[in-house]
CSV table of C-alpha atoms in Angstrom, one decimal:
chain,number,residue,atom,x,y,z
A,27,MET,CA,-38.5,59.4,-55.4
A,28,PHE,CA,-36.7,62.0,-53.9
A,29,PHE,CA,-34.6,60.3,-51.8
A,30,LYS,CA,-31.7,57.9,-51.2
A,31,VAL,CA,-32.2,55.9,-47.9
A,32,ALA,CA,-28.6,55.1,-45.6
A,33,GLU,CA,-29.4,52.8,-43.0
A,34,VAL,CA,-26.6,52.8,-40.4
A,35,ASP,CA,-25.6,50.8,-36.9
A,36,VAL,CA,-22.1,52.3,-36.7
A,37,SER,CA,-21.3,55.2,-34.5
A,38,MET,CA,-20.9,58.7,-35.9
A,39,ALA,CA,-16.8,59.1,-35.9
A,40,THR,CA,-16.5,55.7,-37.5
A,41,LEU,CA,-17.5,57.9,-40.4
A,42,GLY,CA,-16.1,61.6,-42.2
A,43,LEU,CA,-18.0,63.7,-44.8
A,44,PRO,CA,-18.0,63.2,-47.5
A,45,ASP,CA,-19.7,60.0,-47.2
A,46,ILE,CA,-23.4,60.2,-45.3
A,47,CYS,CA,-23.1,61.6,-42.0
A,48,THR,CA,-25.1,59.4,-39.3
A,49,SER,CA,-26.9,58.9,-36.3
A,50,LEU,CA,-27.0,56.8,-33.4
A,51,THR,CA,-27.1,52.9,-33.4
A,52,SER,CA,-30.2,51.6,-34.8
A,53,CYS,CA,-31.3,54.9,-36.1
A,54,ALA,CA,-31.0,55.2,-39.9
A,55,VAL,CA,-30.0,58.7,-41.9
A,56,ARG,CA,-31.2,61.0,-44.6
A,57,CYS,CA,-28.7,64.1,-44.4
A,58,LEU,CA,-28.8,63.0,-48.6
A,59,MET,CA,-25.1,64.5,-48.9
A,60,PHE,CA,-24.5,63.0,-52.8
A,61,PRO,CA,-23.2,64.8,-55.0
A,62,GLY,CA,-25.3,66.4,-57.2
A,63,LEU,CA,-28.8,64.8,-55.0
A,64,CYS,CA,-29.0,67.0,-52.8
A,65,PHE,CA,-32.7,67.7,-51.6
A,66,SER,CA,-34.5,69.0,-48.9
A,67,CYS,CA,-38.1,68.5,-48.5
A,68,LYS,CA,-41.6,70.4,-47.2
A,69,TYR,CA,-41.5,68.4,-42.5
A,70,ASN,CA,-45.4,66.8,-44.0
A,71,ILE,CA,-43.3,65.2,-47.0
A,72,VAL,CA,-40.3,64.0,-45.0
A,73,THR,CA,-42.8,62.9,-41.9
A,74,SER,CA,-44.6,61.1,-44.3
A,75,GLU,CA,-40.9,59.5,-45.9
A,76,CYS,CA,-40.1,57.8,-42.7
A,77,VAL,CA,-43.6,56.6,-41.1
A,78,LEU,CA,-45.2,54.9,-44.3
A,79,GLU,CA,-42.2,54.1,-46.2
A,80,LYS,CA,-39.9,53.3,-43.7
A,81,ARG,CA,-41.9,52.8,-40.0
A,82,MET,CA,-39.7,54.9,-38.2
A,83,HIS,CA,-39.7,58.2,-37.2
A,84,LEU,CA,-38.3,61.8,-37.5
A,85,TYR,CA,-35.1,61.8,-35.3
A,86,THR,CA,-36.8,62.9,-31.6
A,87,PRO,CA,-33.7,64.9,-29.0
A,88,ILE,CA,-36.3,63.6,-26.4
A,89,THR,CA,-32.5,64.2,-23.2
A,90,LEU,CA,-29.8,65.9,-23.5
A,91,GLN,CA,-27.8,63.1,-24.7
A,92,LYS,CA,-30.1,62.4,-28.3
A,93,ASP,CA,-30.2,66.7,-28.8
A,94,SER,CA,-26.1,66.5,-28.1
A,95,SER,CA,-25.8,63.7,-31.3
A,96,LEU,CA,-28.2,66.1,-33.3
A,97,LYS,CA,-26.1,68.7,-32.7
A,98,SER,CA,-23.1,66.7,-33.9
A,99,ILE,CA,-25.4,65.4,-36.8
A,100,ALA,CA,-26.5,69.1,-38.0
A,101,VAL,CA,-23.0,70.3,-37.9
A,102,ARG,CA,-21.3,67.4,-39.3
A,103,CYS,CA,-23.9,67.6,-42.8
A,104,HIS,CA,-24.0,72.0,-42.8
A,105,ARG,CA,-27.9,71.1,-42.8
A,106,GLN,CA,-30.8,71.8,-40.8
A,107,LEU,CA,-32.5,69.3,-39.3
A,108,TRP,CA,-35.9,68.3,-39.0
A,109,ILE,CA,-36.7,66.5,-35.8
A,110,GLY,CA,-39.9,65.0,-34.6
A,111,LEU,CA,-41.5,67.7,-32.3
A,112,ASN,CA,-44.7,70.0,-33.9
A,113,ASP,CA,-48.0,71.7,-32.4
A,114,LEU,CA,-49.8,71.5,-35.7
A,115,GLU,CA,-52.5,69.7,-33.9
A,116,LYS,CA,-52.7,72.6,-31.3
A,117,GLU,CA,-51.3,75.8,-31.0
A,118,LYS,CA,-49.0,75.9,-28.9
A,119,VAL,CA,-48.6,72.0,-27.9
A,120,PHE,CA,-45.9,70.8,-28.8
A,121,LYS,CA,-46.0,67.0,-29.1
A,122,TRP,CA,-42.8,64.1,-29.8
A,123,MET,CA,-43.5,62.0,-32.7
A,124,ASP,CA,-42.2,58.8,-31.7
A,125,ASP,CA,-45.2,58.4,-28.8
A,126,GLY,CA,-46.6,61.1,-28.6
A,127,THR,CA,-46.5,63.1,-25.6
A,128,VAL,CA,-46.3,66.7,-24.6
A,129,LEU,CA,-42.6,68.8,-24.3
A,130,ASP,CA,-43.8,71.1,-21.1
A,131,LEU,CA,-42.6,74.7,-22.7
A,132,ASN,CA,-42.0,75.2,-18.5
A,133,SER,CA,-38.9,73.1,-18.3
A,134,ILE,CA,-35.5,73.2,-17.5
A,135,PHE,CA,-35.6,70.2,-20.6
A,136,LYS,CA,-36.9,72.6,-23.2
A,137,LYS,CA,-34.8,75.8,-22.2
A,138,GLN,CA,-32.3,73.8,-22.8
A,139,ILE,CA,-33.1,72.6,-26.3
A,140,PHE,CA,-34.3,75.7,-27.9
A,141,HIS,CA,-33.1,79.1,-28.6
A,142,PRO,CA,-33.8,81.0,-27.0
A,143,ASN,CA,-37.6,82.5,-27.6
A,144,GLU,CA,-38.4,79.6,-28.7
A,145,PRO,CA,-41.5,78.4,-30.2
A,146,ASN,CA,-42.2,81.9,-30.5
A,147,ASP,CA,-44.6,80.8,-33.5
A,148,TYR,CA,-43.4,83.7,-35.7
A,149,ASP,CA,-46.0,85.6,-37.6
A,150,ASN,CA,-48.6,82.7,-36.4
A,151,ASP,CA,-47.4,80.3,-39.1
A,152,GLU,CA,-44.5,78.0,-37.6
A,153,ASP,CA,-45.8,74.9,-36.6
A,154,CYS,CA,-42.6,72.3,-37.0
A,155,VAL,CA,-39.5,72.1,-35.2
A,156,GLU,CA,-36.0,72.2,-37.2
A,157,TYR,CA,-32.5,72.1,-35.5
A,158,SER,CA,-31.2,75.0,-36.5
A,159,LEU,CA,-27.7,75.7,-36.4
A,160,TYR,CA,-27.8,79.6,-36.3
A,161,PHE,CA,-28.5,79.1,-33.4
A,162,ALA,CA,-27.1,76.5,-32.7
A,163,SER,CA,-30.3,75.3,-31.2
A,164,LEU,CA,-33.6,74.1,-31.5
A,165,ASN,CA,-36.2,76.9,-33.5
A,166,ASP,CA,-39.7,76.5,-34.1
A,167,MET,CA,-40.3,76.9,-38.6
A,168,ASP,CA,-43.1,77.2,-41.2
A,169,CYS,CA,-43.0,73.6,-42.0
A,170,LYS,CA,-43.3,74.8,-45.7
A,171,ASN,CA,-39.6,75.3,-45.6
A,172,LYS,CA,-37.4,73.3,-46.8
A,173,ASN,CA,-35.4,71.6,-44.6
A,174,TYR,CA,-32.9,67.8,-44.3
A,175,CYS,CA,-33.9,64.9,-42.0
A,176,ILE,CA,-33.2,62.1,-40.0
A,177,CYS,CA,-34.9,59.1,-39.8
A,178,GLU,CA,-35.1,57.0,-36.6
A,179,ARG,CA,-36.0,53.1,-35.7
A,180,SER,CA,-38.3,53.2,-32.4
A,181,THR,CA,-38.9,50.2,-30.8
A,182,ARG,CA,-42.1,52.3,-30.2
A,183,GLU,CA,-45.2,52.2,-32.3
A,184,PRO,CA,-45.4,56.4,-34.2
A,185,ALA,CA,-48.4,57.9,-32.9
A,186,PHE,CA,-50.5,58.9,-35.3
């Protein structure tokens, strides 16, 4: 097994590095910041781990508050993070994992959370979304790249 998982129910301010990085209340975290055990995985693997093993989904920053929390987590963990948004089913139709709703690519919210000119499907091979430390915002990326992730507990059933 590639993962060590810590379920937390505390505010981010109460934990410091190199302790585990934490997310919002009632979320589970997989920053994998344990010395000598730092792993990251492809999108399909982290998605399976969240859904099948933990009955969760990848973190979905569907509000500006959750997007701000995601940025704080990524910065504190010093990691790129996969999120629960992709266009794997249909190109340019980005769906949130928590409820299957579609992100309006013309919305102000999209412009607030994505880097300018993203998502761009560079080289026709970017269907998964990450929080990019380089851009300090969301970016579409090749799903075969390895990134860290946050699994989030939801009150709703995942849409897949």
